Amino acid sequence: VEFRSLIHIEDKRAFLDSLDPSVTPIITGGDGTLSRFVNSLNGNPTRDIYYYPAGTGNDFLNDLGKTGNTEPFLLNPYITDLPHIHFNGETHIFINGVGYGIDGYVCEEGDRIRKKTGKPINYTAIAIKGLLFHYKPTTATVVVDGKEYVYKKAWLAPTMKGRYYGGGMNATPAQD
């Protein structure tokens, strides 16, 4: 068994394509790792890729009805034809959901704190402080099925493919 980290590989598609066909690539990580990986392939894998969950929230895994004790499973059926967003001139694919507003602020602030301190993140505390002091609502333009909606002073505008985000919050229970 050989392990290689994809974190420092600039062109992940070229790396995967260069592997011998007998090699089975397994992506290990959580929702963030999976999201970055899917975006590096533009949601279009050229070979079979397996997934072994190792994150903390594992909303993607939860959405599939699997637990963290699962064997690696084929990822390809779940990472093709994914929804996307356009933000600040860039297109991003997402596999679970994407937050705009206070939830996006909380994730961004959590990443900043983690990078600075390396300590576990208390997302609830960040959200409360954001609601009370730091987050300022903004204008959100949302396009659904070609129809544009503009919301002034938006606090929250999540876009979901899966049912779960935020480490297990079932935001869209009827989503399939």
GROMACS .gro file of N, CA and C in nm:
model
  528
    1VAL      N    1   0.085  -0.118   0.000
    1VAL     CA    2   0.000   0.000   0.000
    1VAL      C    3   0.089   0.123   0.000
    2GLU      N    4   0.059   0.216  -0.087
    2GLU     CA    5   0.135   0.340  -0.095
    2GLU      C    6   0.040   0.456  -0.071
    3PHE      N    7   0.080   0.551   0.012
    3PHE     CA    8  -0.002   0.668   0.040
    3PHE      C    9   0.066   0.791  -0.017
    4ARG      N   10  -0.013   0.875  -0.083
    4ARG     CA   11   0.038   1.003  -0.132
    4ARG      C   12  -0.066   1.109  -0.100
    5SER      N   13  -0.021   1.220  -0.055
    5SER     CA   14  -0.111   1.331  -0.023
    5SER      C   15  -0.138   1.412  -0.149
    6LEU      N   16  -0.267   1.435  -0.178
    6LEU     CA   17  -0.304   1.517  -0.294
    6LEU      C   18  -0.296   1.665  -0.263
    7ILE      N   19  -0.276   1.698  -0.137
    7ILE     CA   20  -0.276   1.838  -0.096
    7ILE      C   21  -0.172   1.918  -0.173
    8HIS      N   22  -0.053   1.864  -0.190
    8HIS     CA   23   0.055   1.938  -0.253
    8HIS      C   24   0.071   1.908  -0.402
    9ILE      N   25  -0.021   1.836  -0.459
    9ILE     CA   26  -0.015   1.806  -0.602
    9ILE      C   27  -0.094   1.913  -0.676
   10GLU      N   28  -0.024   1.988  -0.759
   10GLU     CA   29  -0.086   2.102  -0.827
   10GLU      C   30  -0.199   2.060  -0.921
   11ASP      N   31  -0.173   1.966  -1.011
   11ASP     CA   32  -0.272   1.922  -1.108
   11ASP      C   33  -0.320   1.782  -1.070
   12LYS      N   34  -0.427   1.777  -0.993
   12LYS     CA   35  -0.477   1.649  -0.941
   12LYS      C   36  -0.526   1.558  -1.054
   13ARG      N   37  -0.589   1.615  -1.155
   13ARG     CA   38  -0.637   1.533  -1.268
   13ARG      C   39  -0.520   1.466  -1.338
   14ALA      N   40  -0.415   1.541  -1.367
   14ALA     CA   41  -0.299   1.484  -1.434
   14ALA      C   42  -0.236   1.376  -1.347
   15PHE      N   43  -0.230   1.400  -1.217
   15PHE     CA   44  -0.174   1.300  -1.126
   15PHE      C   45  -0.257   1.172  -1.131
   16LEU      N   46  -0.388   1.184  -1.119
   16LEU     CA   47  -0.475   1.065  -1.121
   16LEU      C   48  -0.464   0.992  -1.255
   17ASP      N   49  -0.460   1.068  -1.363
   17ASP     CA   50  -0.450   1.007  -1.496
   17ASP      C   51  -0.316   0.938  -1.517
   18SER      N   52  -0.213   0.981  -1.444
   18SER     CA   53  -0.080   0.920  -1.460
   18SER      C   54  -0.066   0.789  -1.384
   19LEU      N   55  -0.159   0.759  -1.294
   19LEU     CA   56  -0.149   0.636  -1.215
   19LEU      C   57  -0.175   0.514  -1.301
   20ASP      N   58  -0.107   0.408  -1.270
   20ASP     CA   59  -0.130   0.280  -1.337
   20ASP      C   60  -0.277   0.241  -1.318
   21PRO      N   61  -0.342   0.186  -1.420
   21PRO     CA   62  -0.483   0.147  -1.408
   21PRO      C   63  -0.510   0.048  -1.295
   22SER      N   64  -0.408  -0.026  -1.252
   22SER     CA   65  -0.428  -0.121  -1.143
   22SER      C   66  -0.434  -0.053  -1.005
   23VAL      N   67  -0.397   0.075  -1.000
   23VAL     CA   68  -0.398   0.150  -0.875
   23VAL      C   69  -0.540   0.201  -0.849
   24THR      N   70  -0.585   0.186  -0.725
   24THR     CA   71  -0.716   0.234  -0.684
   24THR      C   72  -0.699   0.360  -0.599
   25PRO      N   73  -0.729   0.477  -0.655
   25PRO     CA   74  -0.716   0.598  -0.575
   25PRO      C   75  -0.831   0.608  -0.474
   26ILE      N   76  -0.795   0.640  -0.349
   26ILE     CA   77  -0.893   0.658  -0.243
   26ILE      C   78  -0.872   0.797  -0.182
   27ILE      N   79  -0.972   0.880  -0.190
   27ILE     CA   80  -0.966   1.013  -0.129
   27ILE      C   81  -1.010   0.998   0.017
   28THR      N   82  -0.930   1.049   0.108
   28THR     CA   83  -0.960   1.041   0.250
   28THR      C   84  -0.967   1.182   0.305
   29GLY      N   85  -1.075   1.211   0.376
   29GLY     CA   86  -1.092   1.342   0.436
   29GLY      C   87  -1.237   1.367   0.469
   30GLY      N   88  -1.268   1.490   0.494
   30GLY     CA   89  -1.404   1.529   0.526
   30GLY      C   90  -1.469   1.605   0.412
   31ASP      N   91  -1.575   1.675   0.445
   31ASP     CA   92  -1.652   1.748   0.344
   31ASP      C   93  -1.568   1.854   0.273
   32GLY      N   94  -1.483   1.924   0.346
   32GLY     CA   95  -1.399   2.027   0.285
   32GLY      C   96  -1.299   1.968   0.188
   33THR      N   97  -1.234   1.860   0.228
   33THR     CA   98  -1.139   1.793   0.139
   33THR      C   99  -1.210   1.744   0.014
   34LEU      N  100  -1.325   1.683   0.033
   34LEU     CA  101  -1.402   1.631  -0.079
   34LEU      C  102  -1.444   1.743  -0.174
   35SER      N  103  -1.487   1.854  -0.118
   35SER     CA  104  -1.529   1.967  -0.201
   35SER      C  105  -1.412   2.022  -0.283
   36ARG      N  106  -1.298   2.041  -0.219
   36ARG     CA  107  -1.181   2.092  -0.292
   36ARG      C  108  -1.138   1.994  -0.401
   37PHE      N  109  -1.144   1.865  -0.370
   37PHE     CA  110  -1.106   1.763  -0.468
   37PHE      C  111  -1.201   1.766  -0.588
   38VAL      N  112  -1.330   1.768  -0.563
   38VAL     CA  113  -1.429   1.770  -0.672
   38VAL      C  114  -1.410   1.893  -0.759
   39ASN      N  115  -1.383   2.007  -0.697
   39ASN     CA  116  -1.359   2.129  -0.775
   39ASN      C  117  -1.233   2.118  -0.858
   40SER      N  118  -1.131   2.048  -0.808
   40SER     CA  119  -1.007   2.034  -0.886
   40SER      C  120  -1.030   1.951  -1.012
   41LEU      N  121  -1.133   1.866  -1.012
   41LEU     CA  122  -1.166   1.784  -1.130
   41LEU      C  123  -1.279   1.845  -1.212
   42ASN      N  124  -1.328   1.961  -1.170
   42ASN     CA  125  -1.444   2.023  -1.234
   42ASN      C  126  -1.564   1.929  -1.237
   43GLY      N  127  -1.575   1.844  -1.136
   43GLY     CA  128  -1.688   1.753  -1.126
   43GLY      C  129  -1.692   1.648  -1.234
   44ASN      N  130  -1.577   1.619  -1.297
   44ASN     CA  131  -1.575   1.526  -1.409
   44ASN      C  132  -1.457   1.429  -1.395
   45PRO      N  133  -1.473   1.324  -1.314
   45PRO     CA  134  -1.362   1.229  -1.298
   45PRO      C  135  -1.341   1.146  -1.425
   46THR      N  136  -1.216   1.110  -1.452
   46THR     CA  137  -1.184   1.031  -1.571
   46THR      C  138  -1.152   0.886  -1.537
   47ARG      N  139  -1.164   0.850  -1.411
   47ARG     CA  140  -1.139   0.712  -1.368
   47ARG      C  141  -1.217   0.690  -1.238
   48ASP      N  142  -1.227   0.565  -1.195
   48ASP     CA  143  -1.295   0.535  -1.069
   48ASP      C  144  -1.213   0.587  -0.952
   49ILE      N  145  -1.281   0.654  -0.861
   49ILE     CA  146  -1.219   0.710  -0.741
   49ILE      C  147  -1.304   0.666  -0.623
   50TYR      N  148  -1.237   0.623  -0.517
   50TYR     CA  149  -1.308   0.579  -0.397
   50TYR      C  150  -1.292   0.684  -0.288
   51TYR      N  151  -1.382   0.678  -0.191
   51TYR     CA  152  -1.383   0.774  -0.082
   51TYR      C  153  -1.386   0.703   0.052
   52TYR      N  154  -1.299   0.748   0.142
   52TYR     CA  155  -1.300   0.699   0.279
   52TYR      C  156  -1.312   0.821   0.370
   53PRO      N  157  -1.424   0.832   0.442
   53PRO     CA  158  -1.447   0.953   0.523
   53PRO      C  159  -1.357   0.959   0.645
   54ALA      N  160  -1.305   1.078   0.671
   54ALA     CA  161  -1.221   1.097   0.789
   54ALA      C  162  -1.239   1.237   0.846
   55GLY      N  163  -1.349   1.302   0.815
   55GLY     CA  164  -1.371   1.438   0.863
   55GLY      C  165  -1.442   1.440   0.997
   56THR      N  166  -1.478   1.559   1.040
   56THR     CA  167  -1.546   1.574   1.169
   56THR      C  168  -1.697   1.583   1.153
   57GLY      N  169  -1.746   1.655   1.052
   57GLY     CA  170  -1.890   1.669   1.034
   57GLY      C  171  -1.950   1.562   0.945
   58ASN      N  172  -1.881   1.532   0.835
   58ASN     CA  173  -1.921   1.428   0.740
   58ASN      C  174  -2.067   1.439   0.696
   59ASP      N  175  -2.108   1.558   0.658
   59ASP     CA  176  -2.245   1.578   0.611
   59ASP      C  177  -2.273   1.500   0.483
   60PHE      N  178  -2.175   1.492   0.394
   60PHE     CA  179  -2.193   1.414   0.271
   60PHE      C  180  -2.222   1.268   0.305
   61LEU      N  181  -2.144   1.212   0.393
   61LEU     CA  182  -2.162   1.072   0.434
   61LEU      C  183  -2.298   1.053   0.502
   62ASN      N  184  -2.334   1.146   0.589
   62ASN     CA  185  -2.462   1.141   0.658
   62ASN      C  186  -2.578   1.142   0.558
   63ASP      N  187  -2.564   1.224   0.454
   63ASP     CA  188  -2.668   1.233   0.352
   63ASP      C  189  -2.689   1.101   0.279
   64LEU      N  190  -2.583   1.020   0.271
   64LEU     CA  191  -2.592   0.890   0.205
   64LEU      C  192  -2.641   0.781   0.300
   65GLY      N  193  -2.663   0.818   0.427
   65GLY     CA  194  -2.708   0.719   0.526
   65GLY      C  195  -2.598   0.626   0.571
   66LYS      N  196  -2.474   0.670   0.556
   66LYS     CA  197  -2.359   0.588   0.596
   66LYS      C  198  -2.300   0.644   0.724
   67THR      N  199  -2.221   0.561   0.793
   67THR     CA  200  -2.153   0.605   0.913
   67THR      C  201  -2.004   0.618   0.885
   68GLY      N  202  -1.932   0.675   0.981
   68GLY     CA  203  -1.788   0.692   0.967
   68GLY      C  204  -1.711   0.561   0.966
   69ASN      N  205  -1.777   0.451   0.998
   69ASN     CA  206  -1.710   0.320   1.001
   69ASN      C  207  -1.727   0.244   0.870
   70THR      N  208  -1.754   0.314   0.762
   70THR     CA  209  -1.778   0.250   0.634
   70THR      C  210  -1.647   0.214   0.563
   71GLU      N  211  -1.654   0.115   0.479
   71GLU     CA  212  -1.541   0.082   0.392
   71GLU      C  213  -1.535   0.188   0.281
   72PRO      N  214  -1.420   0.206   0.218
   72PRO     CA  215  -1.415   0.297   0.103
   72PRO      C  216  -1.520   0.257  -0.001
   73PHE      N  217  -1.585   0.356  -0.060
   73PHE     CA  218  -1.689   0.328  -0.159
   73PHE      C  219  -1.668   0.415  -0.282
   74LEU      N  220  -1.722   0.369  -0.394
   74LEU     CA  221  -1.706   0.439  -0.521
   74LEU      C  222  -1.771   0.577  -0.513
   75LEU      N  223  -1.693   0.679  -0.541
   75LEU     CA  224  -1.737   0.818  -0.530
   75LEU      C  225  -1.801   0.870  -0.658
   76ASN      N  226  -1.763   0.816  -0.771
   76ASN     CA  227  -1.802   0.870  -0.901
   76ASN      C  228  -1.951   0.900  -0.917
   77PRO      N  229  -2.043   0.812  -0.875
   77PRO     CA  230  -2.184   0.845  -0.897
   77PRO      C  231  -2.230   0.972  -0.826
   78TYR      N  232  -2.157   1.015  -0.726
   78TYR     CA  233  -2.197   1.130  -0.646
   78TYR      C  234  -2.131   1.260  -0.686
   79ILE      N  235  -2.033   1.254  -0.775
   79ILE     CA  236  -1.958   1.376  -0.807
   79ILE      C  237  -1.969   1.419  -0.953
   80THR      N  238  -2.067   1.368  -1.022
   80THR     CA  239  -2.091   1.414  -1.158
   80THR      C  240  -2.221   1.492  -1.161
   81ASP      N  241  -2.234   1.582  -1.253
   81ASP     CA  242  -2.354   1.664  -1.270
   81ASP      C  243  -2.391   1.737  -1.140
   82LEU      N  244  -2.293   1.802  -1.081
   82LEU     CA  245  -2.314   1.873  -0.955
   82LEU      C  246  -2.356   2.017  -0.980
   83PRO      N  247  -2.430   2.075  -0.886
   83PRO     CA  248  -2.466   2.217  -0.899
   83PRO      C  249  -2.343   2.305  -0.879
   84HIS      N  250  -2.357   2.429  -0.920
   84HIS     CA  251  -2.246   2.523  -0.908
   84HIS      C  252  -2.297   2.661  -0.872
   85ILE      N  253  -2.206   2.742  -0.824
   85ILE     CA  254  -2.237   2.881  -0.794
   85ILE      C  255  -2.133   2.968  -0.864
   86HIS      N  256  -2.170   3.092  -0.888
   86HIS     CA  257  -2.077   3.192  -0.939
   86HIS      C  258  -2.062   3.296  -0.829
   87PHE      N  259  -1.938   3.318  -0.788
   87PHE     CA  260  -1.912   3.412  -0.680
   87PHE      C  261  -1.783   3.486  -0.708
   88ASN      N  262  -1.790   3.617  -0.706
   88ASN     CA  263  -1.673   3.701  -0.732
   88ASN      C  264  -1.600   3.660  -0.859
   89GLY      N  265  -1.675   3.632  -0.965
   89GLY     CA  266  -1.617   3.599  -1.094
   89GLY      C  267  -1.565   3.458  -1.109
   90GLU      N  268  -1.583   3.374  -1.008
   90GLU     CA  269  -1.536   3.235  -1.015
   90GLU      C  270  -1.655   3.140  -1.004
   91THR      N  271  -1.641   3.024  -1.066
   91THR     CA  272  -1.743   2.920  -1.056
   91THR      C  273  -1.692   2.812  -0.961
   92HIS      N  274  -1.779   2.770  -0.870
   92HIS     CA  275  -1.745   2.665  -0.773
   92HIS      C  276  -1.853   2.558  -0.776
   93ILE      N  277  -1.809   2.433  -0.779
   93ILE     CA  278  -1.899   2.318  -0.772
   93ILE      C  279  -1.918   2.283  -0.625
   94PHE      N  280  -2.037   2.237  -0.590
   94PHE     CA  281  -2.053   2.192  -0.452
   94PHE      C  282  -2.127   2.060  -0.446
   95ILE      N  283  -2.091   1.982  -0.345
   95ILE     CA  284  -2.143   1.846  -0.332
   95ILE      C  285  -2.249   1.838  -0.222
   96ASN      N  286  -2.240   1.920  -0.118
   96ASN     CA  287  -2.339   1.923  -0.010
   96ASN      C  288  -2.425   2.046  -0.022
   97GLY      N  289  -2.366   2.157   0.011
   97GLY     CA  290  -2.435   2.284   0.010
   97GLY      C  291  -2.332   2.394   0.018
   98VAL      N  292  -2.379   2.514  -0.002
   98VAL     CA  293  -2.290   2.629   0.005
   98VAL      C  294  -2.364   2.738   0.082
   99GLY      N  295  -2.293   2.805   0.169
   99GLY     CA  296  -2.356   2.908   0.250
   99GLY      C  297  -2.318   3.047   0.207
  100TYR      N  298  -2.416   3.133   0.209
  100TYR     CA  299  -2.395   3.274   0.182
  100TYR      C  300  -2.465   3.349   0.294
  101GLY      N  301  -2.396   3.435   0.359
  101GLY     CA  302  -2.455   3.507   0.470
  101GLY      C  303  -2.384   3.468   0.598
  102ILE      N  304  -2.459   3.463   0.707
  102ILE     CA  305  -2.400   3.436   0.837
  102ILE      C  306  -2.331   3.300   0.840
  103ASP      N  307  -2.385   3.200   0.770
  103ASP     CA  308  -2.320   3.069   0.771
  103ASP      C  309  -2.186   3.072   0.698
  104GLY      N  310  -2.178   3.145   0.588
  104GLY     CA  311  -2.051   3.162   0.519
  104GLY      C  312  -1.951   3.239   0.605
  105TYR      N  313  -2.001   3.342   0.675
  105TYR     CA  314  -1.917   3.418   0.766
  105TYR      C  315  -1.859   3.328   0.875
  106VAL      N  316  -1.944   3.243   0.931
  106VAL     CA  317  -1.900   3.153   1.039
  106VAL      C  318  -1.790   3.059   0.989
  107CYS      N  319  -1.807   3.002   0.871
  107CYS     CA  320  -1.704   2.912   0.816
  107CYS      C  321  -1.574   2.987   0.790
  108GLU      N  322  -1.584   3.103   0.731
  108GLU     CA  323  -1.466   3.183   0.701
  108GLU      C  324  -1.393   3.222   0.831
  109GLU      N  325  -1.468   3.264   0.931
  109GLU     CA  326  -1.408   3.301   1.059
  109GLU      C  327  -1.346   3.179   1.127
  110GLY      N  328  -1.414   3.065   1.119
  110GLY     CA  329  -1.359   2.941   1.175
  110GLY      C  330  -1.227   2.904   1.109
  111ASP      N  331  -1.220   2.916   0.977
  111ASP     CA  332  -1.095   2.887   0.905
  111ASP      C  333  -0.984   2.982   0.949
  112ARG      N  334  -1.019   3.109   0.967
  112ARG     CA  335  -0.919   3.209   1.009
  112ARG      C  336  -0.866   3.174   1.149
  113ILE      N  337  -0.956   3.140   1.240
  113ILE     CA  338  -0.915   3.105   1.377
  113ILE      C  339  -0.832   2.978   1.378
  114ARG      N  340  -0.873   2.877   1.302
  114ARG     CA  341  -0.800   2.750   1.297
  114ARG      C  342  -0.657   2.772   1.247
  115LYS      N  343  -0.643   2.855   1.142
  115LYS     CA  344  -0.512   2.882   1.085
  115LYS      C  345  -0.423   2.957   1.185
  116LYS      N  346  -0.484   3.047   1.261
  116LYS     CA  347  -0.409   3.129   1.356
  116LYS      C  348  -0.373   3.053   1.483
  117THR      N  349  -0.467   2.972   1.536
  117THR     CA  350  -0.445   2.910   1.666
  117THR      C  351  -0.425   2.759   1.662
  118GLY      N  352  -0.483   2.692   1.561
  118GLY     CA  353  -0.476   2.547   1.555
  118GLY      C  354  -0.568   2.478   1.654
  119LYS      N  355  -0.649   2.554   1.725
  119LYS     CA  356  -0.738   2.498   1.827
  119LYS      C  357  -0.872   2.457   1.764
  120PRO      N  358  -0.947   2.367   1.834
  120PRO     CA  359  -1.082   2.332   1.786
  120PRO      C  360  -1.170   2.456   1.776
  121ILE      N  361  -1.262   2.453   1.681
  121ILE     CA  362  -1.346   2.569   1.652
  121ILE      C  363  -1.484   2.552   1.715
  122ASN      N  364  -1.531   2.657   1.781
  122ASN     CA  365  -1.666   2.660   1.836
  122ASN      C  366  -1.752   2.743   1.742
  123TYR      N  367  -1.816   2.676   1.646
  123TYR     CA  368  -1.895   2.745   1.544
  123TYR      C  369  -2.016   2.816   1.603
  124THR      N  370  -2.074   2.760   1.707
  124THR     CA  371  -2.189   2.824   1.771
  124THR      C  372  -2.150   2.959   1.830
  125ALA      N  373  -2.036   2.963   1.898
  125ALA     CA  374  -1.989   3.090   1.956
  125ALA      C  375  -1.961   3.192   1.847
  126ILE      N  376  -1.901   3.148   1.737
  126ILE     CA  377  -1.874   3.239   1.625
  126ILE      C  378  -2.005   3.294   1.570
  127ALA      N  379  -2.105   3.207   1.555
  127ALA     CA  380  -2.235   3.250   1.501
  127ALA      C  381  -2.301   3.352   1.593
  128ILE      N  382  -2.299   3.328   1.723
  128ILE     CA  383  -2.362   3.421   1.818
  128ILE      C  384  -2.291   3.556   1.816
  129LYS      N  385  -2.158   3.554   1.820
  129LYS     CA  386  -2.083   3.680   1.814
  129LYS      C  387  -2.108   3.752   1.682
  130GLY      N  388  -2.117   3.675   1.574
  130GLY     CA  389  -2.144   3.735   1.443
  130GLY      C  390  -2.281   3.800   1.439
  131LEU      N  391  -2.382   3.729   1.490
  131LEU     CA  392  -2.518   3.783   1.492
  131LEU      C  393  -2.527   3.910   1.576
  132LEU      N  394  -2.459   3.911   1.688
  132LEU     CA  395  -2.467   4.024   1.780
  132LEU      C  396  -2.378   4.142   1.742
  133PHE      N  397  -2.259   4.113   1.686
  133PHE     CA  398  -2.163   4.221   1.671
  133PHE      C  399  -2.098   4.236   1.533
  134HIS      N  400  -2.062   4.126   1.469
  134HIS     CA  401  -1.969   4.136   1.357
  134HIS      C  402  -2.030   4.123   1.217
  135TYR      N  403  -2.126   4.034   1.199
  135TYR     CA  404  -2.179   4.011   1.064
  135TYR      C  405  -2.279   4.120   1.028
  136LYS      N  406  -2.264   4.175   0.910
  136LYS     CA  407  -2.358   4.275   0.858
  136LYS      C  408  -2.429   4.215   0.737
  137PRO      N  409  -2.562   4.213   0.738
  137PRO     CA  410  -2.636   4.158   0.623
  137PRO      C  411  -2.597   4.231   0.495
  138THR      N  412  -2.608   4.158   0.385
  138THR     CA  413  -2.568   4.212   0.256
  138THR      C  414  -2.673   4.178   0.151
  139THR      N  415  -2.658   4.229   0.033
  139THR     CA  416  -2.751   4.199  -0.076
  139THR      C  417  -2.710   4.067  -0.141
  140ALA      N  418  -2.807   3.981  -0.162
  140ALA     CA  419  -2.784   3.852  -0.227
  140ALA      C  420  -2.870   3.843  -0.352
  141THR      N  421  -2.807   3.808  -0.462
  141THR     CA  422  -2.879   3.782  -0.586
  141THR      C  423  -2.878   3.632  -0.608
  142VAL      N  424  -2.994   3.572  -0.613
  142VAL     CA  425  -3.009   3.428  -0.626
  142VAL      C  426  -3.083   3.398  -0.755
  143VAL      N  427  -3.028   3.307  -0.836
  143VAL     CA  428  -3.092   3.266  -0.961
  143VAL      C  429  -3.133   3.120  -0.947
  144VAL      N  430  -3.263   3.095  -0.961
  144VAL     CA  431  -3.316   2.959  -0.952
  144VAL      C  432  -3.397   2.932  -1.079
  145ASP      N  433  -3.359   2.828  -1.150
  145ASP     CA  434  -3.427   2.791  -1.275
  145ASP      C  435  -3.440   2.911  -1.369
  146GLY      N  436  -3.334   2.990  -1.377
  146GLY     CA  437  -3.329   3.103  -1.469
  146GLY      C  438  -3.398   3.228  -1.420
  147LYS      N  439  -3.465   3.224  -1.307
  147LYS     CA  440  -3.532   3.341  -1.253
  147LYS      C  441  -3.448   3.404  -1.143
  148GLU      N  442  -3.429   3.536  -1.152
  148GLU     CA  443  -3.342   3.607  -1.059
  148GLU      C  444  -3.423   3.670  -0.945
  149TYR      N  445  -3.373   3.652  -0.824
  149TYR     CA  446  -3.433   3.711  -0.705
  149TYR      C  447  -3.325   3.792  -0.634
  150VAL      N  448  -3.359   3.912  -0.590
  150VAL     CA  449  -3.265   3.996  -0.517
  150VAL      C  450  -3.319   4.019  -0.377
  151TYR      N  451  -3.235   3.990  -0.279
  151TYR     CA  452  -3.272   4.008  -0.139
  151TYR      C  453  -3.176   4.109  -0.076
  152LYS      N  454  -3.232   4.215  -0.023
  152LYS     CA  455  -3.151   4.314   0.046
  152LYS      C  456  -3.145   4.275   0.194
  153LYS      N  457  -3.035   4.301   0.256
  153LYS     CA  458  -3.013   4.266   0.397
  153LYS      C  459  -3.032   4.116   0.422
  154ALA      N  460  -2.967   4.035   0.339
  154ALA     CA  461  -2.976   3.889   0.355
  154ALA      C  462  -2.888   3.844   0.471
  155TRP      N  463  -2.946   3.766   0.560
  155TRP     CA  464  -2.872   3.706   0.670
  155TRP      C  465  -2.825   3.566   0.633
  156LEU      N  466  -2.903   3.499   0.549
  156LEU     CA  467  -2.874   3.359   0.520
  156LEU      C  468  -2.933   3.324   0.384
  157ALA      N  469  -2.851   3.263   0.297
  157ALA     CA  470  -2.899   3.217   0.167
  157ALA      C  471  -2.826   3.089   0.130
  158PRO      N  472  -2.854   2.978   0.200
  158PRO     CA  473  -2.785   2.853   0.166
  158PRO      C  474  -2.841   2.793   0.038
  159THR      N  475  -2.756   2.726  -0.035
  159THR     CA  476  -2.797   2.652  -0.154
  159THR      C  477  -2.755   2.508  -0.131
  160MET      N  478  -2.850   2.417  -0.141
  160MET     CA  479  -2.825   2.280  -0.099
  160MET      C  480  -2.844   2.181  -0.212
  161LYS      N  481  -2.756   2.082  -0.218
  161LYS     CA  482  -2.777   1.962  -0.298
  161LYS      C  483  -2.815   1.849  -0.204
  162GLY      N  484  -2.743   1.840  -0.094
  162GLY     CA  485  -2.772   1.739   0.007
  162GLY      C  486  -2.869   1.792   0.111
  163ARG      N  487  -2.892   1.711   0.212
  163ARG     CA  488  -2.984   1.750   0.319
  163ARG      C  489  -2.914   1.814   0.437
  164TYR      N  490  -2.786   1.781   0.456
  164TYR     CA  491  -2.717   1.822   0.578
  164TYR      C  492  -2.605   1.921   0.550
  165TYR      N  493  -2.586   2.010   0.646
  165TYR     CA  494  -2.466   2.092   0.650
  165TYR      C  495  -2.443   2.138   0.793
  166GLY      N  496  -2.325   2.196   0.816
  166GLY     CA  497  -2.293   2.242   0.951
  166GLY      C  498  -2.271   2.132   1.052
  167GLY      N  499  -2.226   2.016   1.007
  167GLY     CA  500  -2.197   1.907   1.099
  167GLY      C  501  -2.320   1.829   1.145
  168GLY      N  502  -2.422   1.821   1.059
  168GLY     CA  503  -2.537   1.738   1.091
  168GLY      C  504  -2.671   1.810   1.094
  169MET      N  505  -2.672   1.941   1.069
  169MET     CA  506  -2.798   2.012   1.068
  169MET      C  507  -2.875   1.974   0.941
  170ASN      N  508  -2.996   1.922   0.958
  170ASN     CA  509  -3.078   1.878   0.846
  170ASN      C  510  -3.157   1.998   0.793
  171ALA      N  511  -3.092   2.072   0.702
  171ALA     CA  512  -3.149   2.197   0.651
  171ALA      C  513  -3.258   2.174   0.546
  172THR      N  514  -3.250   2.064   0.472
  172THR     CA  515  -3.346   2.037   0.365
  172THR      C  516  -3.392   1.892   0.373
  173PRO      N  517  -3.478   1.859   0.468
  173PRO     CA  518  -3.515   1.719   0.494
  173PRO      C  519  -3.582   1.648   0.375
  174ALA      N  520  -3.647   1.721   0.287
  174ALA     CA  521  -3.716   1.657   0.175
  174ALA      C  522  -3.627   1.641   0.051
  175GLN      N  523  -3.503   1.691   0.060
  175GLN     CA  524  -3.410   1.682  -0.053
  175GLN      C  525  -3.377   1.536  -0.083
  176ASP      N  526  -3.369   1.504  -0.210
  176ASP     CA  527  -3.334   1.368  -0.251
  176ASP      C  528  -3.205   1.371  -0.330
   0.00000   0.00000   0.00000
